[in-house]
Short mmCIF file of C-alpha atoms in Angstrom, two decimals:
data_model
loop_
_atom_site.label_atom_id
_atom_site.label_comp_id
_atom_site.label_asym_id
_atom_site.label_seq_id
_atom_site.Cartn_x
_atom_site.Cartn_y
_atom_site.Cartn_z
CA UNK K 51 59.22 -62.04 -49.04
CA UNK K 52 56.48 -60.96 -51.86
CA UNK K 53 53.18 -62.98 -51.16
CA UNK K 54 53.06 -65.77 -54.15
CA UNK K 55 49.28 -64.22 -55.21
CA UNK K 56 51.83 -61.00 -57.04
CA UNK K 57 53.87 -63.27 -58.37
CA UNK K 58 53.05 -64.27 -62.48
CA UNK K 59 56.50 -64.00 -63.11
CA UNK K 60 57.07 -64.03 -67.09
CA UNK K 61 60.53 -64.15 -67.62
CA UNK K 62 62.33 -64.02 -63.91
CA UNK K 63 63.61 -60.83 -64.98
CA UNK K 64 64.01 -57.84 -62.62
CA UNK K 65 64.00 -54.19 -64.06
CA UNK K 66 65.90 -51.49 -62.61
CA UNK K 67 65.60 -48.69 -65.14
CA UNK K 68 63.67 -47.33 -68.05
CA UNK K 69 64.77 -44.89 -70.63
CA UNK K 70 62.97 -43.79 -74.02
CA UNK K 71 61.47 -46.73 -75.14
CA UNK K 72 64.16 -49.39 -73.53
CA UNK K 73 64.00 -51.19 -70.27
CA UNK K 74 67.48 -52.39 -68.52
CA UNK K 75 67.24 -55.01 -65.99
CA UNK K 76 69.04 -55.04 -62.58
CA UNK K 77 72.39 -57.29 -64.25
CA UNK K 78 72.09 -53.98 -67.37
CA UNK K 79 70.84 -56.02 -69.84
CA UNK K 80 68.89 -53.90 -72.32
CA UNK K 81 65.65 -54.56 -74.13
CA UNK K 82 63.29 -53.20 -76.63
CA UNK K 83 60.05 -52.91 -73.89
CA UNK K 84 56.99 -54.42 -76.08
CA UNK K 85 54.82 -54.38 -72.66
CA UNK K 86 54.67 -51.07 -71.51
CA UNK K 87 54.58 -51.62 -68.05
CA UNK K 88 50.79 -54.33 -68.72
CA UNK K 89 49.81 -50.92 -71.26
CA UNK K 90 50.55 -48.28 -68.93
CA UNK K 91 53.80 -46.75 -69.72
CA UNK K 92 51.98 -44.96 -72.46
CA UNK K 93 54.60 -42.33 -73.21
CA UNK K 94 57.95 -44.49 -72.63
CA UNK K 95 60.35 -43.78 -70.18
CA UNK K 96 62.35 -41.16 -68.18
CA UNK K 97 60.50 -37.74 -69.29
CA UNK K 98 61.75 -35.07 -67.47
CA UNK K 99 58.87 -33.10 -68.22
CA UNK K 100 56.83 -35.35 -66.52
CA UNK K 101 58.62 -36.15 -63.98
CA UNK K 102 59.00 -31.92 -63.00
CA UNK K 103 55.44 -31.39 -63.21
CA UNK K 104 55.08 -34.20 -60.69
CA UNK K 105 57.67 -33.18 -58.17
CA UNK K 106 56.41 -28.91 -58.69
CA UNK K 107 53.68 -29.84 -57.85
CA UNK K 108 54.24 -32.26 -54.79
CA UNK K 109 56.74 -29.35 -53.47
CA UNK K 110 53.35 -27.31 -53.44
CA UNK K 111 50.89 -29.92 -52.48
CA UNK K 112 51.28 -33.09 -51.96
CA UNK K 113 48.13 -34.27 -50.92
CA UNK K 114 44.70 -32.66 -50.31
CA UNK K 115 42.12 -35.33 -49.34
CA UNK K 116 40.16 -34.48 -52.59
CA UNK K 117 37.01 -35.31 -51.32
CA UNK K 118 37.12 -32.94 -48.13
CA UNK K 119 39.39 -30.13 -50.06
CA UNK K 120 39.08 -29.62 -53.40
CA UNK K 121 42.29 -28.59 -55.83
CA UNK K 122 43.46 -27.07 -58.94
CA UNK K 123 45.00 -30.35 -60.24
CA UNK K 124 42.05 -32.31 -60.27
CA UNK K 125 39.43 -30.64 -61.47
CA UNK K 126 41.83 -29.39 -64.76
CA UNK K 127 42.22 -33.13 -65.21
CA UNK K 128 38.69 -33.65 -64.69
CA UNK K 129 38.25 -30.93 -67.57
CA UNK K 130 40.18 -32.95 -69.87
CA UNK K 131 38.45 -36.18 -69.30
CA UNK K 132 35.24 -34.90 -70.26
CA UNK K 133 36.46 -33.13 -72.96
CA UNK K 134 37.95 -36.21 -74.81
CA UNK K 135 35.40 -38.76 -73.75
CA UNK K 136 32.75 -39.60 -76.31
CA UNK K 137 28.76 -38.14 -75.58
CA UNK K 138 28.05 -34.41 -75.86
CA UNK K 139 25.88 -34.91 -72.56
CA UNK K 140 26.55 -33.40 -69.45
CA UNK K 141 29.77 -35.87 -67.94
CA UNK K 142 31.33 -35.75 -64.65
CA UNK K 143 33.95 -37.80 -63.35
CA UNK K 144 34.46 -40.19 -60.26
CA UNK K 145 38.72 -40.44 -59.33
CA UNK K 146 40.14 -43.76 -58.10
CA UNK K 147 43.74 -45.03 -57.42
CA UNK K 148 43.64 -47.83 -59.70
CA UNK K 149 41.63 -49.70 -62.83
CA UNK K 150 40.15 -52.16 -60.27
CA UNK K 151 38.51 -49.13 -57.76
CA UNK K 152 36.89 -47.64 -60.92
CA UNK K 153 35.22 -50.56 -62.06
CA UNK K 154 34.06 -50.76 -58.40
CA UNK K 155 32.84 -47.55 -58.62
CA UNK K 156 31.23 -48.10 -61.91
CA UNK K 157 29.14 -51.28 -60.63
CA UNK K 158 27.75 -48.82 -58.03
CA UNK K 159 26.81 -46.41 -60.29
CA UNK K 160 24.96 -48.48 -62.29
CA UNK K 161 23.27 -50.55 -59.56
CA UNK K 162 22.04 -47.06 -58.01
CA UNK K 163 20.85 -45.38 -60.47
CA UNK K 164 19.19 -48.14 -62.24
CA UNK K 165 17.56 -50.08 -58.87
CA UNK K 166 18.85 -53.26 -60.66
CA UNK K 167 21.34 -55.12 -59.28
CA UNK K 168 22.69 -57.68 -62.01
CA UNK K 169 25.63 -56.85 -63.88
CA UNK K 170 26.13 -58.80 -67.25
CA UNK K 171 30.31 -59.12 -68.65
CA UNK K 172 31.59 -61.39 -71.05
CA UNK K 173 33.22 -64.75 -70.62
CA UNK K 174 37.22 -64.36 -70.09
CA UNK K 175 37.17 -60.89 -69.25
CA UNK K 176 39.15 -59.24 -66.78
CA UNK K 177 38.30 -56.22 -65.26
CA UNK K 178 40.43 -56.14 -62.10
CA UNK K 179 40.63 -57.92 -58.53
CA UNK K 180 39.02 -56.07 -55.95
CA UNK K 181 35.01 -56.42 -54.88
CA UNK K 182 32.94 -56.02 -57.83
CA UNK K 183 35.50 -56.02 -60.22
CA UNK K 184 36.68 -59.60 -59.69
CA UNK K 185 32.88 -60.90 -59.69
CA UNK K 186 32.59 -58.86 -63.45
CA UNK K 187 35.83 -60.77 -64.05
CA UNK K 188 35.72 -64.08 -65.78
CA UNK K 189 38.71 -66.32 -65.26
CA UNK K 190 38.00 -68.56 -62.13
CA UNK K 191 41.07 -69.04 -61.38
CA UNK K 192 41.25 -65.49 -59.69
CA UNK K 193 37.67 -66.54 -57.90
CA UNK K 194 38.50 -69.71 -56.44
CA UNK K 195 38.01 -70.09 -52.70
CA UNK K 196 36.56 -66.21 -51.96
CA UNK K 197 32.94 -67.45 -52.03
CA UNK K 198 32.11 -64.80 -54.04
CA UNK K 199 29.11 -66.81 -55.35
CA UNK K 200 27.92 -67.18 -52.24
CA UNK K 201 28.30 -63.70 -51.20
CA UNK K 202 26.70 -61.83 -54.66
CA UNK K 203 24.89 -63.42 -56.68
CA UNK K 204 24.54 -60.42 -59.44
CA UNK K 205 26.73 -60.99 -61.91
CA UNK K 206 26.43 -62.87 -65.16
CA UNK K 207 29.12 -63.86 -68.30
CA UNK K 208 28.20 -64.11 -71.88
CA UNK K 209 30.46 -65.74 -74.81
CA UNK K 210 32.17 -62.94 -76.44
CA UNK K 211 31.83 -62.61 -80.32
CA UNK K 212 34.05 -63.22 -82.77
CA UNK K 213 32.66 -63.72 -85.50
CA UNK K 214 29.04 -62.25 -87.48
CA UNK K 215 27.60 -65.38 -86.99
CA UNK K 216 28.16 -65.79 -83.19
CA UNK K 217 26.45 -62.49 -82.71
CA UNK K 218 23.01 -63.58 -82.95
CA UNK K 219 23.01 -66.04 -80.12
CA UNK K 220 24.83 -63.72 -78.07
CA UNK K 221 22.37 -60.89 -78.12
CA UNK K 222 19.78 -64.10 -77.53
CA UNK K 223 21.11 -64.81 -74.39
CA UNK K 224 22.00 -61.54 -73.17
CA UNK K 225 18.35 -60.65 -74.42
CA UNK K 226 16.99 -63.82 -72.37
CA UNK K 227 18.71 -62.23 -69.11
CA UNK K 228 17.32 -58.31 -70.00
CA UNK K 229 13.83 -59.59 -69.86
CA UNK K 230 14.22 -60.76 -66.39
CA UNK K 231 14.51 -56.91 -65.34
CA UNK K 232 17.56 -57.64 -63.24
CA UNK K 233 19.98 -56.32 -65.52
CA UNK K 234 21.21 -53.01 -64.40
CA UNK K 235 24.51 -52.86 -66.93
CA UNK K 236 26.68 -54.85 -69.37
CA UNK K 237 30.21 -54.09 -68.55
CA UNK K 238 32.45 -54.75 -71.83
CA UNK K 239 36.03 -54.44 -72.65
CA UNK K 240 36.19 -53.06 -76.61
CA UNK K 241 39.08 -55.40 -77.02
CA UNK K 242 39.17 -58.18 -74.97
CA UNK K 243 42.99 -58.06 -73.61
CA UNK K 244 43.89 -60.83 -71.29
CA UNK K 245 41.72 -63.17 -73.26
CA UNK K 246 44.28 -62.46 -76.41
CA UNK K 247 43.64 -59.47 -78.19
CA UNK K 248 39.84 -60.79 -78.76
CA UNK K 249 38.31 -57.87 -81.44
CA UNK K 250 34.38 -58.27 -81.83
CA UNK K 251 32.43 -57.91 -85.34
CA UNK K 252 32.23 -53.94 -86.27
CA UNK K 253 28.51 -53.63 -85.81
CA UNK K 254 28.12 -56.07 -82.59
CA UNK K 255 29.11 -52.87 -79.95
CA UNK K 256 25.92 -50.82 -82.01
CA UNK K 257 23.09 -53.87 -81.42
CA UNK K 258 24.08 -54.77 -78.12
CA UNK K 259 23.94 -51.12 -76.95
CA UNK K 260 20.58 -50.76 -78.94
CA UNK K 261 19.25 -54.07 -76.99
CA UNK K 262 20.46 -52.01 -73.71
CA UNK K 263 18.64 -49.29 -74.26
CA UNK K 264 14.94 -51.39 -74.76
CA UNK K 265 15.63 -52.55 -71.39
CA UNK K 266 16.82 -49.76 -69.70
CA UNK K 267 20.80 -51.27 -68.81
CA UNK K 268 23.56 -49.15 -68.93
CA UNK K 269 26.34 -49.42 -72.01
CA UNK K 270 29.67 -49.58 -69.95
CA UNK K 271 33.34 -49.81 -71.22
CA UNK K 272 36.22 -51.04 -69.48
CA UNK K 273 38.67 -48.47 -71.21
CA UNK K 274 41.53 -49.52 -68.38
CA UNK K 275 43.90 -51.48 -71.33
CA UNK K 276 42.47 -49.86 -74.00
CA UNK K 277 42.31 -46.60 -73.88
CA UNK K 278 44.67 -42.99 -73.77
CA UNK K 279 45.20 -43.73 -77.49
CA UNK K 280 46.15 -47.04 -77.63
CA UNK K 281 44.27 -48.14 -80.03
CA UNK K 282 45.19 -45.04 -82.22
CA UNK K 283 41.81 -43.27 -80.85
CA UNK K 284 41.28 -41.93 -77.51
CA UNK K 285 39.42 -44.82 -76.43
CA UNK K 286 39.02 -48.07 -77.83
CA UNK K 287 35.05 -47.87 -78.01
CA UNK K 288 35.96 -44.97 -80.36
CA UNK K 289 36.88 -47.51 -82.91
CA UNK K 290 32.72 -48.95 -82.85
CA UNK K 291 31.56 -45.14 -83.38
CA UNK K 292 29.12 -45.82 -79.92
CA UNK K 293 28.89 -43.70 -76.97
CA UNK K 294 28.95 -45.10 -73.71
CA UNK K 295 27.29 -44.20 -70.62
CA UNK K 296 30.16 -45.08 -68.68
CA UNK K 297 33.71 -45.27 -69.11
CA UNK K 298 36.04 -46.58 -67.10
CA UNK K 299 39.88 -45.47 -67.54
CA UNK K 300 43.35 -46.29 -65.97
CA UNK K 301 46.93 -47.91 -66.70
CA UNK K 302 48.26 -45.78 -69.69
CA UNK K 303 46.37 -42.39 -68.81
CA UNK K 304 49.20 -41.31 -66.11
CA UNK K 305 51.83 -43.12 -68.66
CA UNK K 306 53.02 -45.28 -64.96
CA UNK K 307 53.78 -42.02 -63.54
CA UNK K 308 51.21 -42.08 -61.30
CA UNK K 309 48.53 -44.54 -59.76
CA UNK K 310 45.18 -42.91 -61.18
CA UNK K 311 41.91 -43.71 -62.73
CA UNK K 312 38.48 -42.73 -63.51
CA UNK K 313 34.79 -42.88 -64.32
CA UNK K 314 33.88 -40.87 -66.75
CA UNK K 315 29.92 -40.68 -67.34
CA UNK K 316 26.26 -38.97 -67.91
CA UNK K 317 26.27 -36.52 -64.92
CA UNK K 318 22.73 -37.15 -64.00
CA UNK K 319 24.09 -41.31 -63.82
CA UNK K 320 27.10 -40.47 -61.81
CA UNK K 321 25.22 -38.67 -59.22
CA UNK K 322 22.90 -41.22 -58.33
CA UNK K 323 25.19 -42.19 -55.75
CA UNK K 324 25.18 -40.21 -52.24
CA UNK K 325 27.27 -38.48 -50.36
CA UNK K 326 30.86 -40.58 -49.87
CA UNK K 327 29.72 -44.01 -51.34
CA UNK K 328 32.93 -43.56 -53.46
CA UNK K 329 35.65 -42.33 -52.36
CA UNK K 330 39.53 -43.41 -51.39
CA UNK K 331 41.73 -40.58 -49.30
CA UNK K 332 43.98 -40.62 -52.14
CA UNK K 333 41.67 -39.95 -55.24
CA UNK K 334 42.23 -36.25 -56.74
CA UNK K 335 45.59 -36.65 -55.75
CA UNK K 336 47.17 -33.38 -56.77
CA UNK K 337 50.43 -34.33 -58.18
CA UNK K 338 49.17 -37.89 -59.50
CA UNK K 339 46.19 -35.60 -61.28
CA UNK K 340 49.10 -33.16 -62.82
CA UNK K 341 50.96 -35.77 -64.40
CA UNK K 342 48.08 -37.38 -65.58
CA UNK K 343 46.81 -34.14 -67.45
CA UNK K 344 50.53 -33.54 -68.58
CA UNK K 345 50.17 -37.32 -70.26
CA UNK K 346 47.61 -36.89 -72.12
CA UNK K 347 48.75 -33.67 -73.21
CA UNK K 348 51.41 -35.22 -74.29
CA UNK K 349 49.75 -37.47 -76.08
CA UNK K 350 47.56 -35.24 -78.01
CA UNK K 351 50.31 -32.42 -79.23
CA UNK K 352 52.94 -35.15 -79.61
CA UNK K 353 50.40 -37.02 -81.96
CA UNK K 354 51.59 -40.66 -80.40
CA UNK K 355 48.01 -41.75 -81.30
CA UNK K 356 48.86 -40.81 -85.02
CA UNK K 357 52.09 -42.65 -84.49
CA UNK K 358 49.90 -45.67 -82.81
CA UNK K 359 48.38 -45.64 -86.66
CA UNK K 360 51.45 -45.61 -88.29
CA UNK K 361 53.58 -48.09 -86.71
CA UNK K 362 50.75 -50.76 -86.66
CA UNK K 363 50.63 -50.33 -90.39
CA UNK K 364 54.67 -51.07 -90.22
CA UNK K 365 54.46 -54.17 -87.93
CA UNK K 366 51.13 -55.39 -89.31
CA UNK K 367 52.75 -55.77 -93.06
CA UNK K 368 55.82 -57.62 -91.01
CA UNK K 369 54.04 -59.82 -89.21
CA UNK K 370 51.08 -60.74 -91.30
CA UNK K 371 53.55 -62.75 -93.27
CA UNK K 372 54.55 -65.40 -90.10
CA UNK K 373 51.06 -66.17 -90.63
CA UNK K 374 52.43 -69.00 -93.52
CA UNK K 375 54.33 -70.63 -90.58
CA UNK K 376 52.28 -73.70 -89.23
CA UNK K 377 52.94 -72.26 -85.51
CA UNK K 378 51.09 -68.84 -86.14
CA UNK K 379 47.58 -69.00 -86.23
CA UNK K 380 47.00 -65.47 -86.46
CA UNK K 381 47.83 -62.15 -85.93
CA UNK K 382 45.20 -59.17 -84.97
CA UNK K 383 44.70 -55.94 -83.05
CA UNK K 384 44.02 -52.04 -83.42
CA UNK K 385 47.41 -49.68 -83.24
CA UNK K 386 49.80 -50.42 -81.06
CA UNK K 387 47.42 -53.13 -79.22
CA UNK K 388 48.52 -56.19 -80.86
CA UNK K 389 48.15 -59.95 -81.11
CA UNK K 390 50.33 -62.65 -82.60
CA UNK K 391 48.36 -66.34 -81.74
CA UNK K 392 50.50 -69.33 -81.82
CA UNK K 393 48.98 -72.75 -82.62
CA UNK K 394 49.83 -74.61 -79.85
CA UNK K 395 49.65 -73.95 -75.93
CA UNK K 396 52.25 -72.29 -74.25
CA UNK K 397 54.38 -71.59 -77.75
CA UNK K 398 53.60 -68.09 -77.34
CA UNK K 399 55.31 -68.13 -73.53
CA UNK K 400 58.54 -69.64 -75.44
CA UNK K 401 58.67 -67.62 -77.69
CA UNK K 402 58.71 -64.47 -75.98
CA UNK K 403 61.23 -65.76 -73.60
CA UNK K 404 63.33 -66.44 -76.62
CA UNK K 405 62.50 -62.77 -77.15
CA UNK K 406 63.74 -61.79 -73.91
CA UNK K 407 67.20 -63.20 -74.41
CA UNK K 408 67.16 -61.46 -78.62
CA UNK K 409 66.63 -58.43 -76.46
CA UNK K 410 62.84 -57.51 -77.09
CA UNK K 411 60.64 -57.66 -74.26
CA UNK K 412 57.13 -58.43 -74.93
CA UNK K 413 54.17 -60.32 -73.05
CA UNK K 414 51.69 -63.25 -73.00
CA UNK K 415 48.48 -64.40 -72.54
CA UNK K 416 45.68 -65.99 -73.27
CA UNK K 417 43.96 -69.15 -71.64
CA UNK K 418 46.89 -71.37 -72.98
CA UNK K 419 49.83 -68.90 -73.07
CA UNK K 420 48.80 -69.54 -76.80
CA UNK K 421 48.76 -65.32 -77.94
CA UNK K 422 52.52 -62.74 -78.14
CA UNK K 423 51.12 -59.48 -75.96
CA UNK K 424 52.66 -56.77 -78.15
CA UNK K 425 52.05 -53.44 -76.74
CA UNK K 426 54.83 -51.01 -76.81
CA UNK K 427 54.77 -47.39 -75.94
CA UNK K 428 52.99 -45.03 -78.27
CA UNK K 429 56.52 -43.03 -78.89
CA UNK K 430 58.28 -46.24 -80.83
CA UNK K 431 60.36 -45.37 -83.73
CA UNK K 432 59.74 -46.96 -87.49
CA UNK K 433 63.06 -47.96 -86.54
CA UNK K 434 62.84 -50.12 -83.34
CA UNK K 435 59.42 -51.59 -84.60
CA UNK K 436 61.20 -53.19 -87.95
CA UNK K 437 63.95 -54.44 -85.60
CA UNK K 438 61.40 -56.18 -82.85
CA UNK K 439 60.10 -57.50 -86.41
CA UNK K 440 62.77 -59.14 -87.37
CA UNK K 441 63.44 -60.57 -84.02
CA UNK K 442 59.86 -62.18 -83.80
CA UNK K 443 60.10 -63.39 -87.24
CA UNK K 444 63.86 -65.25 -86.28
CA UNK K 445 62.06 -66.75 -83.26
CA UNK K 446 59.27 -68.15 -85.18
CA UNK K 447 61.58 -69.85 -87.50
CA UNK K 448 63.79 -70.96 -84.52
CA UNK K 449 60.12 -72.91 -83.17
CA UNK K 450 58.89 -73.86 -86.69
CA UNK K 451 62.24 -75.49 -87.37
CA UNK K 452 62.53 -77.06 -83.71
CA UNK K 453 65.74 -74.63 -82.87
CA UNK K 454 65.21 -73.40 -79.82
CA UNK K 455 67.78 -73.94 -77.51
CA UNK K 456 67.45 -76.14 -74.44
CA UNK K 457 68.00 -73.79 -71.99
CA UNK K 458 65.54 -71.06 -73.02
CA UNK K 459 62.94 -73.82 -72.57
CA UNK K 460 64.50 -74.60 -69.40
CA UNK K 461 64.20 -71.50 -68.54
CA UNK K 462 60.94 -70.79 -69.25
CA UNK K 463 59.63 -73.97 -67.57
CA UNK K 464 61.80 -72.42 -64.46
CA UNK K 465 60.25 -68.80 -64.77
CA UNK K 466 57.11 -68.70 -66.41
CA UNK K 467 54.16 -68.80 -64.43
CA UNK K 468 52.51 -66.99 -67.11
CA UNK K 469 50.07 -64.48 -67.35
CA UNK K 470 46.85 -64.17 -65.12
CA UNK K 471 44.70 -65.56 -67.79
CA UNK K 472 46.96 -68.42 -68.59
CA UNK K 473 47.05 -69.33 -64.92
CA UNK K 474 43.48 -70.75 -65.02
CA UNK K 475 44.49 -73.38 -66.87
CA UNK K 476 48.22 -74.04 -66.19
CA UNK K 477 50.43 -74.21 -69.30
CA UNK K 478 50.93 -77.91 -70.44
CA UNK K 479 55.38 -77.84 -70.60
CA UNK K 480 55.16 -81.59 -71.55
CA UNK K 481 53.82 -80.20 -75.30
CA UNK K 482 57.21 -78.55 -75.63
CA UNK K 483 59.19 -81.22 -75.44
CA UNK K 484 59.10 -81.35 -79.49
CA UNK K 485 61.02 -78.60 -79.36
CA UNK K 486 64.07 -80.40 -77.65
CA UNK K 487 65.07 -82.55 -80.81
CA UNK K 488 67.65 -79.92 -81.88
CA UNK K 489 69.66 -77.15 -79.71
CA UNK K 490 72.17 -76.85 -77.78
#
């Protein structure tokens, strides 16, 4: 019925409900949610007050056009953009309906205002699926067969750094492709998600955007996972201490309430492009643009970023310790944007499906299936995050001691097609059949 392209089916689960920071599925199982909707449902689930402000203001207006008739609700959201975006410049803000049509948008803005038309992101990104933003994407799995080569030829992928030492060779080669003077902007995630919770070196953000600036590129940041306090900051770039000239925003910002993004950028940059050269009929959406503002109010006078802070603190001094089982290889991440590598492929993929059936739901990704996505809400209790603890830490002994039952792997062999990221190189099940020498 669904085409099989929206289909990377983790578990074979179906939800039907959401309340606090629980998910039930459609037979009313119940589950701790540790993936927030892919980072969106920011705030957790069924809030009224979010919910009225959305339906007040749909009874009033439901729709506008934006772009032919302005309204109240988006330029107050607008407002609050630029007020909690990094720069003390002059911003305005482009609207879009999701994280995809704002990196779009982004691309444009950069190749107008700068003449230049090459765009430079970093191997294994992933910045979204339609026009430009699948070219800026790096996993060639989502590529294959469009022609996109053939069709635009302006985009180029770096390694991503992980360590001090990679970071000179990087800024070589991204320095080698400045000089040609085709480089209009380099297009970075702060946190490389889909890759595995991939953190650079805490001065590489400052050098690359000071090499940017000798050539004239535009910094931009791919805030669409990272950002609306994720990361226990507004933005993850916020975490670097550098200012972009353009951000790009999405997923958590309308907590799933609403499909909404943005660019967020110098105001003399944004307006290089013309009259209508971005635009969708439903960007400015009046009630999507409430509920978005009502989000990240939420966010700020609730002091969920604060809480972001505090509960990584709690898991991090949990989970650190699995790293003395041979099957971790290491855990990582900023707040409430976390990380827990296996070492082996598709170990992380069993283990969350064991997680699934403990009652915690997490994700995965990664090239290999190889990293535990662990991104709850921002409202989690102390409480819920020791108990989603503990039930990692059981299912980490259950693989280290070769106790996972057979039908979870079963299961997951039946279920899993894993995460986009994992899909470019299809999980290896054969390396799991070590785990079949006890269970049921």
């Amino acid at each position: 019925m669904i085409g099989a392209t929206q289909n990377a089916c983790l578990y074979g689960v179906a939800l039907e409900e959401g309340n606090g920071n629980y998910v039930i599925d459609v037979d009313g199982n119940k589950y701790l949610d540790f993936l927030s909707g892919a980072a969106s449902n920011s705030i957790g689930y069924g809030r009224k007050d979010v919910v009225d402000t959305y339906a007040k203001t749909a009874m009033r207006l439901q729709h506008s056009c934006f772009v032919y008739n302005f309204n109240r609700e988006a330029i107050e959201l607008a407002e609050k953009l630029i007020d909690i975006t990094p720069g003390n410049f002059e911003k305005k803000v482009l609207f879009g309906i999701s994280g995809s049509s704002s990196i779009d948008g982004a691309i444009k803005v950069a190749r107008k205002y700068t003449r230049k038309k090459g765009v430079i992101s970093f191997n294994n990104s992933y910045h979204g699926s339609t026009g430009f933003a699948i070219q800026a994407t790096h996993l060639i799995n989502l590529t294959e067969g469009l022609f996109l080569d053939e069709l635009d030829e302006g985009f180029y992928h770096v390694p991503f750094p992980i360590k001090e030492e990679d970071i000179s060779d990087i800024l070589l080669e991204t320095e080698t492709l400045l000089k040609k003077r085709i480089i209009g902007a380099f297009l970075v995630e702060p946190i490389q998600g889909d890759a595995g919770v991939l953190i650079p070196p805490n001065n590489f953000f400052k050098q690359l955007y000071n090499l940017l600036k000798e050539y004239d590129a535009l910094f931009m940041v791919d805030e669409i996972q990272t950002g609306a306090g994720r990361t226990g900051k507004w933005w993850g770039i916020d975490n670097f201490d550098v200012v972009p000239d353009i951000l790009i925003c999405g997923k958590g910002i309308s907590g799933g309430y609403a499909p909404i993004s943005a660019v967020i950028g110098d105001g003399k940059i944004i307006d290089s492009l013309s009259k209508t050269q971005h635009l969708f009929t439903y960007s400015g959406h009046p009630p999507s643009c409430a509920v978005t503002k009502k989000v990240l109010d939420i966010i700020e006078q609730e002091k969920l970023m604060e809480n972001a802070l505090r509960i990584e603190i709690l898991l991090r001094r949990e989970l650190e310790k699995l790293k003395d089982y041979s099957v971790v290889k290491d855990f990582r991440g900023i707040g409430l944007m976390l990380g827990l590598e296996f070492a082996g492929e598709s170990l992380a993929g069993l283990a969350a499906m064991r997680c699934v059936e403990y009652g915690l739901y997490p994700g995965y990704y990664g090239k290999y299936n190889e990293v535990l996505r662990l991104q709850p809400p921002l409202t989690l209790t102390e409480k819920e995050a020791l108990w989603a603890a503990e039930i990692i830490k059981n299912v980490i002994e259950e693989i280290a001691n070769k106790e996972v039952p057979k039908s979870c792997i079963e299961d997951y062999t039946k279920y899993a097609c894993g995460s986009i990221c994992s899909s470019c190189e299809p999980p290896n099940f054969d390396n799991l059949s070590m785990h079949l020498e006890k269970g049921d």
